[in-house]
Short mmCIF file of C-alpha atoms in Angstrom, two decimals:
data_model
loop_
_atom_site.label_atom_id
_atom_site.label_comp_id
_atom_site.label_asym_id
_atom_site.label_seq_id
_atom_site.Cartn_x
_atom_site.Cartn_y
_atom_site.Cartn_z
CA MET A 1 -0.05 0.01 0.02
CA LEU A 2 1.26 3.48 -0.90
CA ASP A 3 2.16 6.14 1.62
CA MET A 4 -0.34 8.89 2.10
CA ASN A 5 0.17 11.88 -0.10
CA PRO A 6 0.71 15.20 1.78
CA GLU A 7 -0.98 17.03 -1.05
CA ASP A 8 -4.31 15.19 -0.22
CA ILE A 9 -4.26 16.47 3.40
CA LYS A 10 -6.56 19.42 4.37
CA GLY A 11 -5.03 21.64 7.10
CA GLU A 12 -2.23 21.20 9.43
CA TYR A 13 -1.07 17.70 9.92
CA THR A 14 1.15 15.32 11.80
CA GLU A 15 3.38 12.64 10.24
CA HIS A 16 3.26 9.09 11.57
CA ASN A 17 5.11 5.76 10.50
CA LEU A 18 2.24 3.44 11.10
CA THR A 19 3.40 -0.19 11.52
CA LEU A 20 0.65 -2.36 9.67
CA TYR A 21 2.36 -5.68 9.99
CA GLU A 22 5.80 -6.74 11.52
CA ASP A 23 7.68 -5.61 8.28
CA ILE A 24 5.26 -3.31 6.61
CA CYS A 25 4.97 0.45 7.47
CA ARG A 26 2.90 3.21 5.92
CA LYS A 27 3.61 6.95 6.19
CA VAL A 28 0.17 8.62 7.22
CA PHE A 29 -0.75 12.17 7.99
CA THR A 30 -3.39 13.01 10.47
CA THR A 31 -5.33 16.17 11.27
CA GLU A 32 -7.74 16.99 13.98
CA LEU A 33 -10.68 17.34 11.69
CA GLU A 34 -13.51 14.99 12.59
CA SER A 35 -16.16 14.08 9.99
CA PRO A 36 -19.61 13.37 11.53
CA PHE A 37 -21.18 9.91 10.82
CA PRO A 38 -23.96 10.41 8.37
CA LYS A 39 -27.29 10.18 10.26
CA GLY A 40 -29.36 7.04 9.49
CA TYR A 41 -26.85 5.43 7.24
CA LEU A 42 -24.82 2.26 7.44
CA ILE A 43 -21.22 2.13 6.20
CA VAL A 44 -20.78 -1.41 4.49
CA SER A 45 -17.87 -3.01 2.97
CA ARG A 46 -16.68 -6.57 2.18
CA THR A 47 -13.29 -7.99 1.83
CA ASP A 48 -11.76 -11.23 0.65
CA THR A 49 -10.00 -13.56 3.31
CA ASN A 50 -6.86 -11.45 3.00
CA GLY A 51 -8.58 -8.28 4.01
CA ILE A 52 -8.70 -6.89 0.37
CA ILE A 53 -11.66 -4.60 -0.25
CA THR A 54 -14.06 -6.22 -2.74
CA HIS A 55 -17.17 -4.11 -2.08
CA ALA A 56 -17.91 -0.69 -0.76
CA ASN A 57 -21.20 0.99 -0.37
CA ASP A 58 -21.66 4.72 -1.19
CA SER A 59 -21.49 5.82 2.51
CA PHE A 60 -18.10 3.90 2.87
CA VAL A 61 -16.76 5.66 -0.23
CA GLU A 62 -18.02 9.14 0.91
CA MET A 63 -16.70 8.76 4.48
CA SER A 64 -13.32 7.49 3.56
CA GLY A 65 -12.66 10.44 1.18
CA TYR A 66 -11.33 8.02 -1.54
CA GLU A 67 -12.78 7.42 -4.96
CA LYS A 68 -14.42 3.91 -5.16
CA SER A 69 -11.72 2.82 -7.71
CA GLU A 70 -8.96 3.93 -5.26
CA LEU A 71 -10.53 1.51 -2.56
CA ILE A 72 -11.49 -1.59 -4.31
CA GLY A 73 -8.45 -3.93 -4.38
CA GLN A 74 -6.81 -2.16 -1.54
CA PRO A 75 -6.22 -3.64 2.01
CA HIS A 76 -8.93 -2.51 4.48
CA ASN A 77 -6.22 -1.12 6.70
CA ILE A 78 -5.95 1.72 4.22
CA LEU A 79 -8.34 3.25 6.94
CA ARG A 80 -5.98 2.42 9.80
CA HIS A 81 -5.57 5.41 12.02
CA PRO A 82 -2.44 5.65 14.22
CA ASP A 83 -4.54 6.39 17.35
CA MET A 84 -5.98 2.82 17.12
CA PRO A 85 -4.11 0.35 19.26
CA ALA A 86 -2.71 -2.72 17.34
CA ALA A 87 -4.24 -5.00 20.02
CA ALA A 88 -7.81 -4.04 18.72
CA PHE A 89 -6.88 -5.28 15.34
CA LYS A 90 -5.35 -8.53 16.59
CA ASP A 91 -8.42 -9.12 18.57
CA LEU A 92 -10.41 -8.63 15.44
CA TRP A 93 -8.51 -11.10 13.36
CA ASP A 94 -8.28 -13.63 16.21
CA THR A 95 -12.10 -13.40 16.47
CA LEU A 96 -12.68 -13.67 12.79
CA ASN A 97 -10.25 -16.54 12.52
CA ARG A 98 -12.48 -18.47 15.08
CA ARG A 99 -15.44 -17.76 12.71
CA GLU A 100 -17.02 -15.43 15.32
CA LYS A 101 -18.49 -11.98 15.04
CA TRP A 102 -16.35 -9.01 16.04
CA ARG A 103 -17.64 -5.75 17.44
CA GLY A 104 -15.97 -2.68 18.47
CA TYR A 105 -15.37 1.07 18.27
CA VAL A 106 -12.99 2.16 15.67
CA LYS A 107 -11.49 5.47 14.64
CA ASN A 108 -10.85 5.63 10.92
CA LEU A 109 -8.54 7.61 8.93
CA ARG A 110 -9.67 9.65 5.87
CA LYS A 111 -7.74 10.22 2.74
CA ASP A 112 -7.57 13.89 3.66
CA GLY A 113 -5.99 13.04 7.01
CA GLY A 114 -9.20 13.60 8.96
CA PHE A 115 -11.08 11.04 10.94
CA TYR A 116 -14.53 9.52 11.81
CA TRP A 117 -15.62 7.23 14.57
CA VAL A 118 -17.77 4.12 14.01
CA TYR A 119 -19.24 1.22 15.87
CA ALA A 120 -18.13 -1.68 13.63
CA ILE A 121 -19.41 -5.14 13.37
CA VAL A 122 -17.45 -7.62 11.38
CA ILE A 123 -18.60 -11.18 10.47
CA PRO A 124 -17.22 -14.07 8.43
CA ASN A 125 -19.12 -14.78 5.22
CA ILE A 126 -19.43 -18.55 5.36
CA ARG A 127 -20.51 -20.24 2.25
CA ASN A 128 -20.87 -24.07 2.04
CA GLY A 129 -18.85 -24.30 5.21
CA GLU A 130 -15.95 -22.18 3.95
CA VAL A 131 -15.06 -18.56 4.93
CA GLU A 132 -15.09 -16.65 1.67
CA GLY A 133 -14.38 -13.23 3.06
CA PHE A 134 -15.77 -10.80 5.64
CA THR A 135 -18.60 -8.20 5.87
CA SER A 136 -18.01 -5.10 7.96
CA VAL A 137 -21.12 -2.88 8.84
CA ARG A 138 -20.45 0.33 10.70
CA ARG A 139 -23.09 2.46 12.45
CA GLU A 140 -23.12 5.78 14.48
CA PRO A 141 -21.64 5.44 17.85
CA SER A 142 -22.75 7.49 20.79
CA ARG A 143 -20.51 10.44 21.92
CA LYS A 144 -20.17 8.91 25.41
CA LYS A 145 -18.78 5.63 23.97
CA ILE A 146 -16.36 7.45 21.67
CA ASP A 147 -15.18 9.59 24.77
CA GLU A 148 -14.61 6.28 26.63
CA CYS A 149 -12.55 4.66 23.73
CA ILE A 150 -10.39 7.78 23.24
CA LYS A 151 -9.27 7.39 26.87
CA LEU A 152 -9.11 3.48 26.60
CA TYR A 153 -7.16 3.33 23.37
CA ALA A 154 -4.69 6.09 24.56
CA GLU A 155 -3.94 3.96 27.62
CA MET A 156 -3.58 0.79 25.56
CA SER A 157 -1.12 2.48 23.13
CA GLN A 158 0.85 3.71 25.99
CA THR A 159 1.18 0.38 27.69
CA LYS A 160 2.03 -1.40 24.45
CA MET B 1 -52.58 -31.00 -2.98
CA PRO B 2 -52.44 -27.30 -3.74
CA TYR B 3 -49.25 -25.36 -2.95
CA ASN B 4 -49.43 -22.76 -0.35
CA LEU B 5 -48.53 -18.95 -0.85
CA ALA B 6 -47.89 -16.94 2.36
CA ILE B 7 -47.30 -13.15 2.58
CA SER B 8 -45.32 -11.46 5.18
CA PRO B 9 -47.83 -10.52 8.08
CA ASP B 10 -46.83 -7.04 7.87
CA PHE B 11 -48.75 -6.52 4.62
CA LYS B 12 -51.03 -3.34 4.41
CA PRO B 13 -54.80 -4.37 5.04
CA ASP B 14 -55.90 -2.47 1.85
CA GLN B 15 -53.67 -4.68 -0.10
CA ILE B 16 -55.20 -7.98 0.84
CA SER B 17 -57.52 -8.04 -2.21
CA GLY B 18 -54.51 -7.26 -4.51
CA TRP B 19 -52.68 -10.29 -3.05
CA TYR B 20 -55.70 -12.48 -3.74
CA ILE B 21 -55.73 -11.21 -7.31
CA PHE B 22 -51.99 -11.96 -7.40
CA ASN B 23 -52.64 -15.56 -6.33
CA THR B 24 -55.31 -16.13 -9.05
CA TRP B 25 -52.99 -14.63 -11.67
CA LEU B 26 -50.05 -16.81 -10.51
CA GLN B 27 -52.18 -20.03 -10.63
CA LYS B 28 -53.30 -19.33 -14.22
CA LYS B 29 -49.80 -18.54 -15.32
CA LEU B 30 -48.17 -21.58 -13.60
CA ASP B 31 -51.12 -23.86 -14.29
CA GLU B 32 -50.87 -25.06 -10.63
CA ALA B 33 -53.38 -24.88 -7.68
CA ILE B 34 -51.91 -22.52 -5.12
CA HIS B 35 -53.72 -21.51 -1.88
CA LEU B 36 -53.12 -18.02 -0.39
CA ASP B 37 -52.72 -18.39 3.36
CA ILE B 38 -53.07 -14.89 5.11
CA HIS B 39 -51.18 -15.23 8.59
CA GLN B 40 -52.19 -12.73 11.11
CA SER B 41 -48.72 -12.87 13.09
CA PHE B 42 -45.17 -13.72 12.43
CA ALA B 43 -45.42 -16.62 14.93
CA GLU B 44 -48.50 -18.00 12.98
CA GLN B 45 -46.39 -17.91 9.78
CA HIS B 46 -43.39 -19.42 11.53
CA GLN B 47 -45.46 -22.21 12.65
CA ALA B 48 -46.89 -22.72 9.23
CA ILE B 49 -43.28 -22.81 7.73
CA ASP B 50 -42.22 -25.40 10.43
CA ASN B 51 -45.11 -27.41 9.43
CA GLU B 52 -44.02 -27.36 5.78
CA LYS B 53 -47.41 -25.54 5.02
CA VAL B 54 -45.66 -22.77 3.05
CA ASP B 55 -44.17 -23.21 -0.47
CA ILE B 56 -43.94 -19.71 -1.68
CA VAL B 57 -43.45 -16.77 0.61
CA TYR B 58 -43.14 -13.05 0.26
CA ALA B 59 -40.79 -12.87 3.17
CA ASN B 60 -40.00 -10.12 5.63
CA PRO B 61 -36.07 -9.44 5.49
CA PHE B 62 -35.92 -10.52 9.28
CA ASP B 63 -37.21 -14.22 8.18
CA ILE B 64 -34.92 -14.63 5.20
CA SER B 65 -32.02 -16.04 7.30
CA ARG B 66 -34.14 -18.60 9.00
CA LEU B 67 -35.81 -19.63 5.62
CA VAL B 68 -32.45 -20.06 3.84
CA ARG B 69 -30.24 -21.47 6.80
CA GLU B 70 -32.88 -23.63 8.42
CA LYS B 71 -35.49 -24.50 5.90
CA SER B 72 -33.49 -24.58 2.65
CA PHE B 73 -35.72 -21.96 1.05
CA THR B 74 -34.15 -20.24 -2.10
CA PRO B 75 -34.57 -16.59 -3.21
CA VAL B 76 -36.47 -15.79 -6.35
CA ALA B 77 -37.18 -12.15 -6.65
CA ARG B 78 -37.18 -8.90 -4.70
CA PRO B 79 -39.20 -5.71 -5.17
CA VAL B 80 -37.55 -2.86 -7.21
CA CYS B 81 -36.99 0.36 -5.45
CA LYS B 82 -38.63 -0.80 -2.34
CA PRO B 83 -36.15 -1.04 0.51
CA ASP B 84 -37.37 -1.36 4.01
CA GLU B 85 -36.45 1.92 5.64
CA ALA B 86 -37.36 3.14 9.31
CA ILE B 87 -38.40 6.51 10.56
CA ILE B 88 -38.28 7.42 14.35
CA ALA B 89 -40.77 10.21 14.95
CA CYS B 90 -41.87 12.10 17.94
CA ARG B 91 -44.62 14.59 18.63
CA GLU B 92 -44.10 17.96 16.94
CA GLY B 93 -42.45 20.23 19.58
CA ALA B 94 -39.03 21.07 20.87
CA ILE B 95 -36.95 17.92 20.28
CA ARG B 96 -35.19 18.01 16.94
CA GLU B 97 -32.43 15.51 17.48
CA ILE B 98 -32.20 11.82 18.76
CA THR B 99 -29.65 13.10 21.26
CA GLU B 100 -32.31 15.38 22.97
CA LEU B 101 -34.46 12.52 23.83
CA PRO B 102 -35.04 11.57 27.48
CA GLN B 103 -33.12 8.48 28.58
CA ALA B 104 -36.10 6.62 29.96
CA LEU B 105 -38.02 6.37 26.83
CA THR B 106 -41.37 5.07 25.93
CA VAL B 107 -41.34 3.58 22.22
CA ALA B 108 -44.39 2.68 20.24
CA GLN B 109 -43.75 0.00 17.58
CA ALA B 110 -45.83 -2.06 15.18
CA ASN B 111 -45.47 -5.70 14.18
CA ALA B 112 -42.52 -5.08 11.81
CA PRO B 113 -39.30 -6.77 13.10
CA GLU B 114 -36.91 -5.11 10.63
CA VAL B 115 -38.39 -1.66 11.25
CA ASN B 116 -37.95 -2.23 15.06
CA THR B 117 -34.44 -3.44 14.76
CA ILE B 118 -33.33 -0.46 12.61
CA GLY B 119 -35.11 1.89 14.96
CA MET B 120 -33.27 0.59 17.98
CA ILE B 121 -29.99 0.96 16.11
CA MET B 122 -30.86 4.61 15.28
CA LEU B 123 -31.35 5.29 19.03
CA GLU B 124 -27.77 4.11 19.82
CA PRO B 125 -26.09 7.45 19.20
CA ALA B 126 -28.33 8.73 22.14
CA ASN B 127 -27.11 5.94 24.34
CA ILE B 128 -30.58 4.49 24.41
CA ASP B 129 -30.93 0.63 24.17
CA LYS B 130 -33.41 -2.02 25.15
CA SER B 131 -32.35 -1.77 28.96
CA ASN B 132 -33.69 1.76 29.25
CA ILE B 133 -36.91 1.86 27.17
CA LYS B 134 -40.45 0.92 27.65
CA ILE B 135 -42.08 -0.65 24.50
CA ILE B 136 -45.71 -0.36 23.52
CA ASP B 137 -46.64 -2.95 20.87
CA CYS B 138 -49.26 -1.72 18.39
CA GLU B 139 -51.44 -3.35 15.75
CA ASN B 140 -50.27 -1.01 13.04
CA PHE B 141 -48.48 2.19 12.29
CA VAL B 142 -51.67 4.31 12.61
CA VAL B 143 -51.83 3.13 16.19
CA VAL B 144 -48.13 3.96 16.76
CA ALA B 145 -48.96 7.57 15.60
CA ARG B 146 -51.96 7.65 17.98
CA HIS B 147 -49.83 6.76 21.01
CA ILE B 148 -47.34 9.46 20.18
CA LEU B 149 -50.09 12.07 19.84
CA LYS B 150 -51.79 11.01 23.05
CA GLY B 151 -48.39 11.60 24.80
CA GLU B 152 -48.34 7.87 25.74
CA ALA B 153 -45.12 7.15 23.77
CA ASP B 154 -42.18 9.63 23.50
CA VAL B 155 -41.32 8.21 19.95
CA GLY B 156 -42.69 5.55 17.44
CA PHE B 157 -40.83 3.37 15.02
CA PHE B 158 -42.42 3.66 11.42
CA LEU B 159 -41.86 1.86 8.13
CA ALA B 160 -41.04 4.91 6.19
CA GLU B 161 -43.41 4.16 3.45
CA SER B 162 -46.20 3.81 6.07
CA PHE B 163 -45.17 7.07 7.68
CA ASN B 164 -45.40 8.86 4.35
CA GLU B 165 -48.90 7.48 3.90
CA LEU B 166 -50.32 8.85 7.24
CA SER B 167 -52.92 11.52 6.80
CA ASN B 168 -51.67 15.11 6.46
CA LEU B 169 -53.48 15.97 9.64
CA VAL B 170 -51.53 13.25 11.66
CA LYS B 171 -48.12 14.01 9.91
CA LYS B 172 -48.50 17.61 10.68
CA GLN B 173 -48.45 16.79 14.30
CA LEU B 174 -45.37 14.37 14.06
CA TYR B 175 -41.66 15.23 13.76
CA PRO B 176 -39.50 12.66 11.93
CA LEU B 177 -36.39 12.69 14.02
CA ILE B 178 -34.25 10.31 11.67
CA ASN B 179 -34.92 8.42 8.58
CA SER B 180 -32.69 5.33 7.74
CA GLN B 181 -31.02 5.38 4.52
CA ILE B 182 -29.63 1.82 4.36
CA ASN B 183 -31.03 0.79 0.92
CA MET B 184 -30.12 -2.81 1.21
CA ILE B 185 -32.91 -4.49 3.29
CA HIS B 186 -35.95 -5.58 1.44
CA HIS B 187 -38.72 -8.09 1.36
CA ALA B 188 -38.18 -11.27 -1.07
CA PHE B 189 -40.09 -14.02 -2.64
CA MET B 190 -38.63 -17.30 -1.37
CA LEU B 191 -39.35 -20.78 -2.39
CA SER B 192 -39.43 -24.12 -0.38
CA PRO B 193 -37.52 -27.00 -1.70
CA LYS B 194 -40.80 -28.63 -2.88
CA PHE B 195 -41.64 -25.64 -4.98
CA ALA B 196 -38.07 -25.27 -6.35
CA PRO B 197 -38.72 -27.01 -9.78
CA HIS B 198 -40.94 -23.98 -10.57
CA LYS B 199 -38.30 -21.59 -9.68
CA ASP B 200 -37.30 -20.56 -13.17
CA LYS B 201 -40.78 -20.05 -14.42
CA LEU B 202 -41.81 -18.08 -11.54
CA LYS B 203 -38.83 -15.80 -11.65
CA GLU B 204 -39.56 -15.16 -15.33
CA LEU B 205 -43.23 -14.41 -14.52
CA LEU B 206 -42.38 -12.00 -11.60
CA ILE B 207 -39.76 -10.06 -13.47
CA ASN B 208 -41.94 -9.68 -16.48
CA MET B 209 -44.98 -8.48 -14.56
CA LYS B 210 -43.95 -4.85 -15.04
CA ILE B 211 -44.19 -5.13 -18.90
CA ASP B 212 -47.60 -6.82 -18.80
CA ASP B 213 -50.84 -4.85 -18.57
CA LYS B 214 -52.46 -7.26 -16.14
CA GLY B 215 -49.21 -7.62 -14.29
CA ILE B 216 -48.81 -3.80 -13.90
CA GLN B 217 -52.40 -3.52 -12.57
CA ILE B 218 -51.73 -6.13 -9.88
CA LEU B 219 -48.34 -4.68 -9.06
CA ASN B 220 -50.24 -1.40 -8.38
CA ASP B 221 -52.73 -3.34 -6.16
CA ILE B 222 -50.00 -4.75 -3.98
CA GLY B 223 -48.00 -1.47 -3.92
CA ILE B 224 -44.91 -2.78 -5.75
CA GLU B 225 -43.31 -1.15 -8.97
CA GLY B 226 -41.92 -4.42 -10.17
CA PHE B 227 -39.66 -7.39 -9.34
CA GLU B 228 -36.08 -8.04 -10.06
CA SER B 229 -34.08 -11.24 -9.89
CA MET B 230 -32.62 -12.20 -6.44
CA GLU B 231 -29.74 -14.64 -6.46
CA GLU B 232 -28.64 -16.90 -3.51
CA GLU B 233 -25.59 -14.71 -3.00
CA ASP B 234 -27.89 -11.76 -2.80
CA ALA B 235 -29.83 -13.36 -0.03
CA GLU B 236 -26.67 -14.49 1.86
CA PHE B 237 -25.38 -10.74 1.79
CA MET B 238 -28.53 -9.64 3.34
CA ILE B 239 -28.44 -12.31 5.90
CA ASP B 240 -24.95 -11.30 6.80
CA LEU B 241 -26.14 -7.75 6.95
CA MET B 242 -29.12 -8.52 9.11
CA ASP B 243 -26.79 -10.61 11.51
CA THR B 244 -24.62 -7.56 11.97
CA LEU B 245 -27.76 -5.54 12.78
CA LEU B 246 -28.77 -7.90 15.49
CA SER B 247 -25.57 -7.38 17.26
#
């Protein structure tokens, strides 16, 4: 996955070297600009078993700030925000690998460096007994839950 | 033995005659005897399905998972441009946002499980969940509106289509706080394994209704613009989606 492009960023930004896997890093730029979750909508995407995006609904595209063509075929962690603790995603993958449903609050990174919070539920797509991919549905979280997660994720990142 | 056709119990009462005409049309087109069973509740319909007394069902999205996963039903067609969307409405007044609602909330809801599920999800941003609400179960959406107007319920969950069909007098006294825009949840025609040999013919008939004069008239009577093909993967996707909504 390519590094983020500073020319896409809106406003003042901070640079981070985000470790996605043990040996894969991505340079990302973040701002303090939060995009509100669109009221009444769901953000829906599907990936293959490797986490490569195969389907994105209009809300997903709009909130990400990317064009649809820039998202399809990319790893889902194109949305990974450096404020999210790695342990949350380890838990996600451990849960999905047990063929169970994962749920959690996630801060996502936009193409323009801004962010948006979601309550995400991810389930394995099981067809004829085999996992063919994953569906992720995000809905609007409450501000109270977001505030709790900001504190919790900061603590988790510090004690890493 | 005739086959049995069932309609999701959330049908509109004024469309019952349309569904009987649909069934007469279907019998003629398929050259098969089909009996239309009108179930008054989801429990009654589930019982009929368990007893293998349903061969074709125009199913509520909430039931599709059970029909596919437990009863081996297959999807045939879904209505065009008719997603099931929900509206949360309160009495016209000071409240303009979900987050302004009181925490101990009384909710009026009708017998529409997909609407009630979406309604509960749309209350989440206000930190309202099943643990801090009181539910008033209502016969239909007109009764839901009545409970709000009488001050017995703080909000009501409506199927968007039904909310929009309330009288102007009632609508003027209600305020829609939030309208879902999911666009992926809908009713569908599902077939039992016994009826599966007729699947291709039935699919063709349903899809072509919108280009046939008699078909158009029946579609109008049942409040549907037309049908489009629904494949097994479409049903699986909706089942996965519903599964996440029930979390």
